[in-house]
Tab-separated table of C-alpha atoms and ligand atoms in Angstrom:
chain	number	residue	atom	x	y	z
A	147	MET	CA	17.908	-12.102	26.162
A	148	ASN	CA	18.791	-11.650	22.490
A	149	GLU	CA	19.440	-7.919	22.073
A	150	LYS	CA	19.499	-8.198	18.272
A	151	THR	CA	15.827	-9.187	18.144
A	152	LEU	CA	14.548	-6.929	20.926
A	153	VAL	CA	11.994	-4.265	20.025
A	154	LYS	CA	10.959	-3.035	23.474
A	155	GLY	CA	10.073	-4.560	26.859
A	156	LYS	CA	9.701	-8.269	26.180
A	157	ILE	CA	8.773	-7.852	22.525
A	158	HIS	CA	11.015	-9.416	19.873
A	159	TYR	CA	11.129	-9.170	16.094
A	160	VAL	CA	10.847	-12.606	14.467
A	161	GLY	CA	9.947	-11.596	10.889
A	162	VAL	CA	11.577	-12.739	7.650
A	163	ASN	CA	12.761	-11.209	4.374
A	164	ASP	CA	11.527	-12.254	0.947
A	165	ARG	CA	14.073	-11.450	-1.766
A	166	ASN	CA	12.747	-14.139	-4.114
A	167	LYS	CA	9.254	-13.033	-5.041
A	168	HIS	CA	9.013	-10.919	-8.201
A	169	LEU	CA	5.421	-9.736	-7.876
A	170	PHE	CA	3.534	-9.055	-4.644
A	171	GLU	CA	-0.091	-10.219	-4.955
A	172	GLY	CA	0.997	-11.422	-8.403
A	173	MET	CA	0.919	-7.801	-9.630
A	174	TRP	CA	3.291	-5.405	-7.897
A	175	PRO	CA	7.070	-5.533	-8.568
A	176	LEU	CA	9.406	-5.922	-5.611
A	177	PRO	CA	12.767	-4.412	-6.623
A	178	TYR	CA	13.804	-4.149	-2.966
A	179	GLY	CA	11.949	-7.291	-1.832
A	180	VAL	CA	9.512	-7.283	1.067
A	181	SER	CA	9.572	-8.297	4.727
A	182	TYR	CA	6.868	-10.274	6.500
A	183	ASN	CA	7.021	-9.069	10.093
A	184	SER	CA	5.944	-11.082	13.090
A	185	TYR	CA	6.562	-10.349	16.753
A	186	LEU	CA	7.060	-12.587	19.758
A	187	ILE	CA	6.164	-11.307	23.223
A	188	ASP	CA	8.235	-13.368	25.662
A	189	ASP	CA	6.153	-12.564	28.719
A	190	GLY	CA	4.586	-14.573	31.585
A	191	GLN	CA	2.145	-15.675	28.903
A	192	VAL	CA	3.985	-15.929	25.575
A	193	ALA	CA	2.223	-14.419	22.564
A	194	LEU	CA	3.019	-14.393	18.869
A	195	VAL	CA	1.621	-11.508	16.819
A	196	ASP	CA	0.800	-12.534	13.228
A	197	THR	CA	2.882	-15.079	11.312
A	198	VAL	CA	4.812	-15.089	8.011
A	199	ASP	CA	4.497	-16.516	4.498
A	200	ALA	CA	4.583	-20.315	4.840
A	201	CYS	CA	7.617	-20.587	2.504
A	202	PHE	CA	9.736	-19.140	5.307
A	203	PHE	CA	8.426	-21.313	8.136
A	204	GLU	CA	11.726	-23.086	8.919
A	205	VAL	CA	13.558	-19.760	9.299
A	206	TYR	CA	10.649	-18.369	11.289
A	207	LEU	CA	10.502	-21.308	13.692
A	208	HIS	CA	14.243	-21.087	14.245
A	209	LYS	CA	13.892	-17.406	15.167
A	210	ILE	CA	11.086	-18.180	17.609
A	211	ARG	CA	13.021	-21.017	19.238
A	212	SER	CA	16.192	-18.962	19.539
A	213	ILE	CA	14.189	-16.756	21.938
A	214	ILE	CA	11.926	-19.132	23.860
A	215	GLY	CA	13.660	-22.473	23.334
A	216	ASP	CA	11.251	-25.355	23.862
A	217	ARG	CA	8.791	-23.359	25.951
A	218	PRO	CA	5.195	-23.238	24.685
A	219	ILE	CA	3.397	-20.239	23.179
A	220	GLN	CA	0.038	-19.462	24.787
A	221	TYR	CA	-1.439	-17.046	22.232
A	222	LEU	CA	-1.298	-16.437	18.498
A	223	ILE	CA	-2.811	-13.028	17.779
A	224	ILE	CA	-4.084	-12.611	14.228
A	225	ASN	CA	-4.423	-8.975	13.224
A	226	HIS	CA	-4.764	-9.725	9.526
A	227	MET	CA	-5.594	-12.818	7.481
A	228	GLU	CA	-3.999	-12.116	4.098
A	229	PRO	CA	-1.792	-15.176	3.492
A	230	ASP	CA	1.510	-13.249	3.499
A	231	HIS	CA	0.889	-13.060	7.271
A	232	SER	CA	-1.507	-15.891	8.033
A	233	GLY	CA	0.325	-18.478	5.887
A	234	SER	CA	2.053	-20.167	8.830
A	235	ILE	CA	-1.013	-20.505	11.092
A	236	SER	CA	-1.506	-24.166	10.280
A	237	LEU	CA	2.168	-25.036	10.911
A	238	ILE	CA	2.253	-23.009	14.130
A	239	ARG	CA	-0.776	-24.995	15.325
A	240	GLN	CA	1.041	-28.223	14.475
A	241	TYR	CA	4.169	-27.206	16.419
A	242	TYR	CA	2.219	-25.575	19.257
A	243	PRO	CA	-1.003	-27.638	19.497
A	244	ASP	CA	-2.168	-25.947	22.708
A	245	ILE	CA	-1.856	-22.417	21.341
A	246	THR	CA	-4.993	-20.247	21.565
A	247	ILE	CA	-5.664	-18.266	18.402
A	248	VAL	CA	-6.865	-14.735	19.124
A	249	GLY	CA	-8.993	-12.926	16.573
A	250	ASN	CA	-12.299	-11.180	16.059
A	251	LYS	CA	-15.638	-12.367	14.735
A	252	GLN	CA	-14.435	-12.072	11.129
A	253	THR	CA	-11.155	-13.916	11.680
A	254	PHE	CA	-12.038	-17.497	12.481
A	255	GLY	CA	-14.143	-18.274	9.428
A	256	MET	CA	-11.191	-17.188	7.288
A	257	ILE	CA	-8.744	-19.365	9.269
A	258	GLU	CA	-10.967	-22.381	8.733
A	259	GLY	CA	-11.611	-21.471	5.098
A	260	PHE	CA	-7.966	-20.944	4.146
A	261	TYR	CA	-6.258	-23.539	6.350
A	262	GLY	CA	-8.902	-25.874	7.793
A	263	VAL	CA	-7.728	-24.836	11.266
A	264	SER	CA	-10.201	-24.618	14.146
A	265	GLY	CA	-9.969	-25.504	17.825
A	266	LYS	CA	-8.744	-23.342	20.719
A	267	CYS	CA	-9.563	-19.751	19.984
A	268	LEU	CA	-10.369	-16.521	21.779
A	269	GLU	CA	-12.756	-14.094	20.106
A	270	VAL	CA	-12.097	-10.487	21.056
A	271	LYS	CA	-14.267	-7.419	20.615
A	272	ASP	CA	-13.280	-3.816	20.120
A	273	GLY	CA	-11.569	-2.581	23.305
A	274	ASP	CA	-11.056	-6.014	24.914
A	275	ALA	CA	-7.842	-6.519	26.893
A	276	LEU	CA	-5.448	-9.449	27.256
A	277	PRO	CA	-2.895	-9.323	30.109
A	278	LEU	CA	0.313	-11.281	29.470
A	279	GLY	CA	2.260	-10.369	32.635
A	280	HIS	CA	4.465	-7.342	32.004
A	281	HIS	CA	2.585	-6.392	28.846
A	282	GLN	CA	-1.120	-5.634	28.712
A	283	LEU	CA	-2.643	-5.855	25.241
A	284	ARG	CA	-5.804	-4.151	24.003
A	285	PHE	CA	-7.523	-4.842	20.706
A	286	TYR	CA	-8.939	-2.289	18.298
A	287	LEU	CA	-11.050	-3.414	15.355
A	288	THR	CA	-10.094	-1.522	12.196
A	289	PRO	CA	-12.182	-3.185	9.480
A	290	MET	CA	-11.256	-2.737	5.796
A	291	VAL	CA	-7.681	-1.634	6.367
A	292	HIS	CA	-7.726	-3.351	3.915
A	293	TRP	CA	-9.641	-6.583	4.660
A	294	PRO	CA	-12.789	-6.933	6.785
A	295	GLU	CA	-11.099	-8.763	9.691
A	296	THR	CA	-8.232	-6.312	10.136
A	297	MET	CA	-7.588	-5.225	13.702
A	298	MET	CA	-4.707	-3.679	15.607
A	299	THR	CA	-3.236	-4.711	18.936
A	300	PHE	CA	-1.902	-2.091	21.322
A	301	ASP	CA	0.521	-2.869	24.132
A	302	GLU	CA	-0.524	-0.440	26.853
A	303	THR	CA	2.572	-1.124	28.967
A	304	ASP	CA	5.154	0.183	26.495
A	305	GLY	CA	2.993	1.960	23.911
A	306	VAL	CA	3.686	-0.495	21.101
A	307	LEU	CA	1.118	-0.656	18.319
A	308	PHE	CA	0.959	-3.848	16.250
A	309	SER	CA	-0.700	-2.285	13.252
A	310	GLY	CA	-0.985	-5.037	10.656
A	311	ASP	CA	-0.386	-3.706	7.133
A	312	ALA	CA	-1.026	-0.104	8.202
A	313	PHE	CA	2.143	2.028	8.180
A	314	GLY	CA	3.880	-0.718	6.238
A	315	CYS	CA	5.984	-0.491	3.106
A	316	PHE	CA	7.792	-2.637	0.572
A	317	GLY	CA	11.509	-3.287	1.040
A	318	THR	CA	13.366	-5.944	3.012
A	319	LEU	CA	15.030	-5.244	6.331
A	320	ASP	CA	18.723	-5.560	5.606
A	321	GLY	CA	20.417	-6.151	8.914
A	322	GLY	CA	18.398	-4.128	11.402
A	323	PHE	CA	14.663	-3.617	11.721
A	324	LEU	CA	14.471	-0.482	13.927
A	325	ASP	CA	14.126	2.776	12.001
A	326	SER	CA	16.745	4.322	14.306
A	327	ARG	CA	19.379	1.844	13.140
A	328	ILE	CA	18.907	1.641	9.365
A	329	ASN	CA	19.135	3.879	6.318
A	330	LEU	CA	15.511	4.701	5.487
A	331	ASP	CA	15.995	6.257	2.031
A	332	LYS	CA	14.422	3.424	0.026
A	333	TYR	CA	11.355	3.085	2.205
A	334	TRP	CA	9.632	6.452	1.730
A	335	ASP	CA	8.712	6.039	-1.932
A	336	GLU	CA	8.065	2.353	-1.303
A	337	MET	CA	5.571	3.338	1.392
A	338	VAL	CA	3.602	5.479	-1.072
A	339	ARG	CA	3.747	2.675	-3.646
A	340	TYR	CA	2.650	0.098	-1.066
A	341	TYR	CA	-0.242	2.268	0.100
A	342	SER	CA	-1.453	3.191	-3.390
A	343	ASN	CA	-1.203	-0.363	-4.729
A	344	ILE	CA	-2.509	-2.359	-1.767
A	345	VAL	CA	-4.597	-0.117	0.475
A	346	GLY	CA	-5.463	2.685	-1.970
A	347	LYS	CA	-9.203	2.031	-2.271
A	348	TYR	CA	-9.750	2.151	1.481
A	349	GLY	CA	-9.063	5.777	2.375
A	350	ASN	CA	-12.162	6.124	4.558
A	351	PRO	CA	-11.485	3.037	6.724
A	352	VAL	CA	-7.877	4.214	7.146
A	353	GLN	CA	-9.155	7.609	8.285
A	354	LYS	CA	-11.523	5.907	10.765
A	355	ALA	CA	-8.655	3.800	12.109
A	356	LEU	CA	-6.442	6.873	12.495
A	357	ALA	CA	-9.221	8.642	14.405
A	358	LYS	CA	-9.718	5.616	16.664
A	359	LEU	CA	-6.010	5.302	17.458
A	360	GLY	CA	-5.214	9.014	17.481
A	361	SER	CA	-5.292	9.454	21.261
A	362	LEU	CA	-3.170	6.398	22.123
A	363	PRO	CA	0.312	7.087	23.552
A	364	ILE	CA	2.144	5.277	20.756
A	365	SER	CA	5.925	4.994	21.183
A	366	THR	CA	6.550	2.264	18.612
A	367	ILE	CA	4.729	1.007	15.528
A	368	CYS	CA	5.236	-2.638	14.597
A	369	SER	CA	3.779	-3.045	11.129
A	370	THR	CA	3.699	-6.312	9.204
A	371	HIS	CA	5.921	-4.891	6.418
A	372	GLY	CA	9.044	-2.747	6.603
A	373	PRO	CA	10.822	-1.061	9.512
A	374	VAL	CA	9.657	-0.870	13.115
A	375	TRP	CA	8.942	2.813	13.589
A	376	THR	CA	10.197	4.618	16.693
A	377	GLU	CA	11.804	7.917	15.623
A	378	ASN	CA	9.583	8.555	12.598
A	379	ILE	CA	6.093	7.931	13.923
A	380	GLY	CA	4.862	11.459	13.140
A	381	LYS	CA	6.174	11.244	9.587
A	382	VAL	CA	4.769	7.771	8.941
A	383	VAL	CA	1.334	8.547	10.376
A	384	GLY	CA	1.376	11.815	8.395
A	385	ILE	CA	2.061	9.963	5.136
A	386	TYR	CA	-0.814	7.523	5.750
A	387	ASP	CA	-3.075	10.379	6.804
A	388	ARG	CA	-2.366	12.416	3.656
A	389	LEU	CA	-2.627	9.435	1.322
A	390	SER	CA	-5.908	8.260	2.821
A	391	ARG	CA	-7.318	11.782	2.409
A	392	TYR	CA	-6.122	11.616	-1.214
A	393	GLU	CA	-4.076	14.758	-0.596
A	394	ALA	CA	-1.375	15.362	-3.168
A	395	GLU	CA	1.389	17.714	-4.247
A	396	GLU	CA	1.361	20.099	-7.181
A	397	GLY	CA	2.406	18.135	-10.235
A	398	VAL	CA	1.135	16.208	-13.222
A	399	VAL	CA	1.333	12.567	-14.198
A	400	ILE	CA	1.077	12.062	-17.939
A	401	ALA	CA	0.316	8.389	-18.564
A	402	TYR	CA	0.051	7.468	-22.202
A	403	GLY	CA	0.229	4.601	-24.637
A	404	SER	CA	1.810	4.897	-28.050
A	405	MET	CA	2.537	2.294	-30.722
A	406	TYR	CA	4.574	4.318	-33.235
A	407	GLY	CA	5.314	7.521	-31.355
A	408	ASN	CA	2.533	9.788	-32.648
A	409	THR	CA	0.433	9.774	-29.476
A	410	GLU	CA	3.667	10.147	-27.523
A	411	GLN	CA	4.294	13.446	-29.341
A	412	MET	CA	0.988	14.713	-27.958
A	413	ALA	CA	2.237	13.818	-24.468
A	414	GLU	CA	5.527	15.611	-25.158
A	415	ALA	CA	3.727	18.746	-26.350
A	416	ILE	CA	1.547	18.775	-23.221
A	417	ALA	CA	4.526	18.243	-20.915
A	418	SER	CA	6.518	20.980	-22.619
A	419	GLU	CA	3.728	23.518	-22.175
A	420	LEU	CA	3.145	22.472	-18.548
A	421	SER	CA	6.801	23.174	-17.895
A	422	ALA	CA	6.574	26.519	-19.701
A	423	GLN	CA	3.656	27.353	-17.402
A	424	GLY	CA	5.814	26.795	-14.315
A	425	ILE	CA	4.817	23.270	-13.310
A	426	LYS	CA	7.973	21.550	-12.096
A	427	ASN	CA	6.753	18.115	-11.107
A	428	ILE	CA	5.926	16.392	-14.379
A	429	VAL	CA	6.139	12.611	-14.490
A	430	MET	CA	5.686	10.911	-17.838
A	431	HIS	CA	4.849	7.230	-17.985
A	432	ASN	CA	4.707	5.206	-21.173
A	433	VAL	CA	2.250	2.595	-19.902
A	434	SER	CA	3.818	-0.083	-22.075
A	435	LYS	CA	7.081	0.327	-20.190
A	436	SER	CA	6.205	1.644	-16.724
A	437	ASN	CA	4.578	-0.937	-14.506
A	438	ALA	CA	1.161	0.277	-13.287
A	439	SER	CA	2.432	-0.035	-9.730
A	440	TYR	CA	4.707	2.995	-10.230
A	441	ILE	CA	2.119	4.974	-12.198
A	442	LEU	CA	-0.402	4.522	-9.379
A	443	LYS	CA	2.243	5.611	-6.872
A	444	ASP	CA	2.738	8.853	-8.795
A	445	ILE	CA	-1.014	9.378	-9.234
A	446	PHE	CA	-1.326	9.231	-5.441
A	447	LYS	CA	1.557	11.685	-5.183
A	448	TYR	CA	0.456	14.402	-7.648
A	449	ARG	CA	-2.802	16.306	-8.156
A	450	GLY	CA	-2.831	16.446	-11.942
A	451	LEU	CA	-3.465	13.459	-14.190
A	452	ILE	CA	-3.471	13.498	-17.980
A	453	VAL	CA	-4.065	10.213	-19.788
A	454	GLY	CA	-3.613	9.536	-23.476
A	455	ALA	CA	-4.192	6.603	-25.777
A	456	PRO	CA	-4.407	5.577	-29.397
A	457	THR	CA	-7.519	3.826	-30.634
A	458	TYR	CA	-7.074	0.053	-30.845
A	459	CYS	CA	-9.754	-2.295	-32.235
A	460	ASN	CA	-12.304	0.465	-31.730
A	461	GLN	CA	-11.342	0.677	-28.038
A	462	ILE	CA	-8.851	2.455	-25.813
A	463	TYR	CA	-5.346	1.054	-26.330
A	464	PRO	CA	-5.487	-1.958	-23.957
A	465	GLU	CA	-2.427	-1.070	-21.865
A	466	VAL	CA	-3.963	2.314	-21.055
A	467	ASN	CA	-7.359	0.749	-20.462
A	468	ALA	CA	-5.833	-1.594	-17.871
A	469	LEU	CA	-4.422	1.425	-16.038
A	470	LEU	CA	-7.769	3.252	-16.131
A	471	GLU	CA	-9.437	0.211	-14.559
A	472	LYS	CA	-6.886	0.218	-11.755
A	473	ILE	CA	-7.557	3.924	-11.152
A	474	LEU	CA	-11.317	3.326	-11.004
A	475	LEU	CA	-10.820	0.359	-8.673
A	476	ARG	CA	-9.056	2.605	-6.171
A	477	GLU	CA	-11.753	5.292	-6.329
A	478	VAL	CA	-9.008	7.920	-6.527
A	479	LYS	CA	-10.362	11.316	-5.499
A	480	GLY	CA	-9.262	14.934	-5.581
A	481	ARG	CA	-7.368	14.815	-8.883
A	482	TYR	CA	-7.668	17.091	-11.925
A	483	LEU	CA	-8.104	15.060	-15.082
A	484	GLY	CA	-7.305	15.789	-18.700
A	485	TYR	CA	-7.180	13.362	-21.603
A	486	PHE	CA	-6.117	13.028	-25.209
A	487	GLY	CA	-6.014	10.348	-27.856
A	488	SER	CA	-5.548	9.443	-31.474
A	489	PHE	CA	-6.892	7.298	-34.256
A	490	CYS	CA	-5.990	6.197	-37.739
A	491	TRP	CA	-9.320	5.745	-39.534
A	492	ALA	CA	-12.083	5.834	-36.877
A	493	GLY	CA	-11.838	7.496	-33.473
A	494	ALA	CA	-12.855	5.655	-30.316
A	495	ALA	CA	-10.186	6.168	-27.629
A	496	VAL	CA	-11.119	9.766	-26.779
A	497	LYS	CA	-14.840	8.990	-26.679
A	498	ARG	CA	-14.236	6.038	-24.372
A	499	MET	CA	-11.879	7.999	-22.157
A	500	GLY	CA	-14.773	10.415	-21.774
A	501	GLU	CA	-16.746	7.512	-20.286
A	502	PHE	CA	-13.838	6.862	-17.926
A	503	ALA	CA	-13.782	10.536	-16.950
A	504	GLU	CA	-17.458	10.389	-16.039
A	505	LYS	CA	-17.112	7.210	-14.010
A	506	SER	CA	-14.045	8.507	-12.188
A	507	LYS	CA	-15.930	11.630	-10.957
A	508	LEU	CA	-12.606	13.490	-11.155
A	509	GLU	CA	-12.627	17.197	-11.988
A	510	LEU	CA	-12.164	17.556	-15.720
A	511	VAL	CA	-9.850	20.335	-16.900
A	512	GLY	CA	-9.332	21.564	-20.448
A	513	ALA	CA	-10.819	20.218	-23.641
A	514	PRO	CA	-9.921	16.644	-24.616
A	515	VAL	CA	-7.623	16.509	-27.653
A	516	GLU	CA	-8.204	14.067	-30.471
A	517	MET	CA	-5.639	13.618	-33.255
A	518	LYS	CA	-5.957	11.840	-36.591
A	519	GLN	CA	-2.772	9.956	-37.515
A	520	SER	CA	-0.086	12.520	-36.661
A	521	MET	CA	0.644	15.932	-35.164
A	522	LYS	CA	-0.589	19.041	-37.049
A	523	GLU	CA	-0.328	22.707	-36.092
A	524	ALA	CA	-3.835	22.497	-34.665
A	525	THR	CA	-2.869	19.512	-32.508
A	526	TYR	CA	0.045	21.410	-30.982
A	527	GLU	CA	-2.296	24.276	-30.207
A	528	GLN	CA	-4.924	21.983	-28.640
A	529	CYS	CA	-2.301	20.148	-26.556
A	530	GLY	CA	-0.979	23.512	-25.391
A	531	ASN	CA	-4.495	24.571	-24.395
A	532	LEU	CA	-5.001	21.388	-22.391
A	533	ALA	CA	-1.664	21.888	-20.622
A	534	ARG	CA	-2.457	25.528	-19.833
A	535	ALA	CA	-5.846	24.583	-18.408
A	536	MET	CA	-4.181	22.002	-16.147
A	537	ALA	CA	-1.447	24.419	-15.066
A	538	ASP	CA	-4.009	27.156	-14.326
A	539	ARG	CA	-6.097	24.776	-12.213
A	540	LEU	CA	-3.077	23.633	-10.237
A	541	LYS	CA	-1.882	27.192	-9.694
A	542	GLN	CA	-5.277	28.182	-8.261
A	543	ASP	CA	-4.451	25.893	-5.327
A	544	ARG	CA	-1.171	27.644	-4.563
A	545	ASN	CA	-2.879	30.264	-2.457
A	546	ASN	CA	-5.032	27.806	-0.501
B	95	FEO	FE1	0.540	-7.762	3.963
B	95	FEO	FE2	-2.770	-7.346	3.485
B	95	FEO	O1	-1.202	-8.323	3.688
């Protein structure tokens, strides 16, 4: 028995750390890296839960063999098919040709489509059980968290939930993997960033999954990214619950673009007045410098959002436009929205941000501010009015 890999009962951690990749999904920075978690249940029937990115297969196989030696694996349970977890399915099948792949109706077409793998498989339905010996597994379909085939596997013997991406976060596991044995500081913000970037659009399916799993006696959460949760289950489930309800703290994100600093001065004037009005959480992002990943994280964190952009080629400044598209894609709800913009000879940014405001269905506060070329007394006054309207709206919630 290798104590260093043991999670609980006969369940072992066999995941890997990726400190090489710069951008997750080709978009989201990984300053602390990311782990791809997989679990091996060394029971009467041996089962592997999810796999890892194929680049790490040699390390992964070594971890598996250090626990079970040359013994076979009976089951490969696939909770989620995104290739950061399914990438080693084909190689696992090559090394363990008799393995039975366990998935739901949505899973097997994807396995064949991505990897050309078919053969021995076991299709499970919501609530089906799979006894392994000591551990008894039960499957819960949780579609669209955040792909259609996503499901979770619950070990009824020891209360261990294999949750797929749910409750996961960015950040490698440096040394230990149990939350009780590692410093968790870096993971909390990385959890919000992971959720808002990857899962953000799917608040309703996450809520349905939480309702479905709510009555299970969960002692341990084994996600596919980040720590194994034992001591912090209430906190972690609470974070996912709040984020998927689009609940947020009092505060304002000011996300703006600026080529020569004039539009930025509008942002500064708004921020200054927000502060004067007693709003403490003000996060300013120059979209040309802040990666959208972090701006989205803060938008999921705070209730106020003020966006600003110069006019560029008769459109919204493209860097801001790209952010607005990402906000729309996530169908962010429950935010108060204000906007401002500028132009040199013909205004377009403010008008087009009005179209964004309509599409977003967010609650508009204050009058949009439009500036020609540079700040005037009137612009300061209008920016102050917008800030006061936002502060007033946020303060109305203080008594709720
Ligand atoms: Fe970590 Fe949705 O894959």
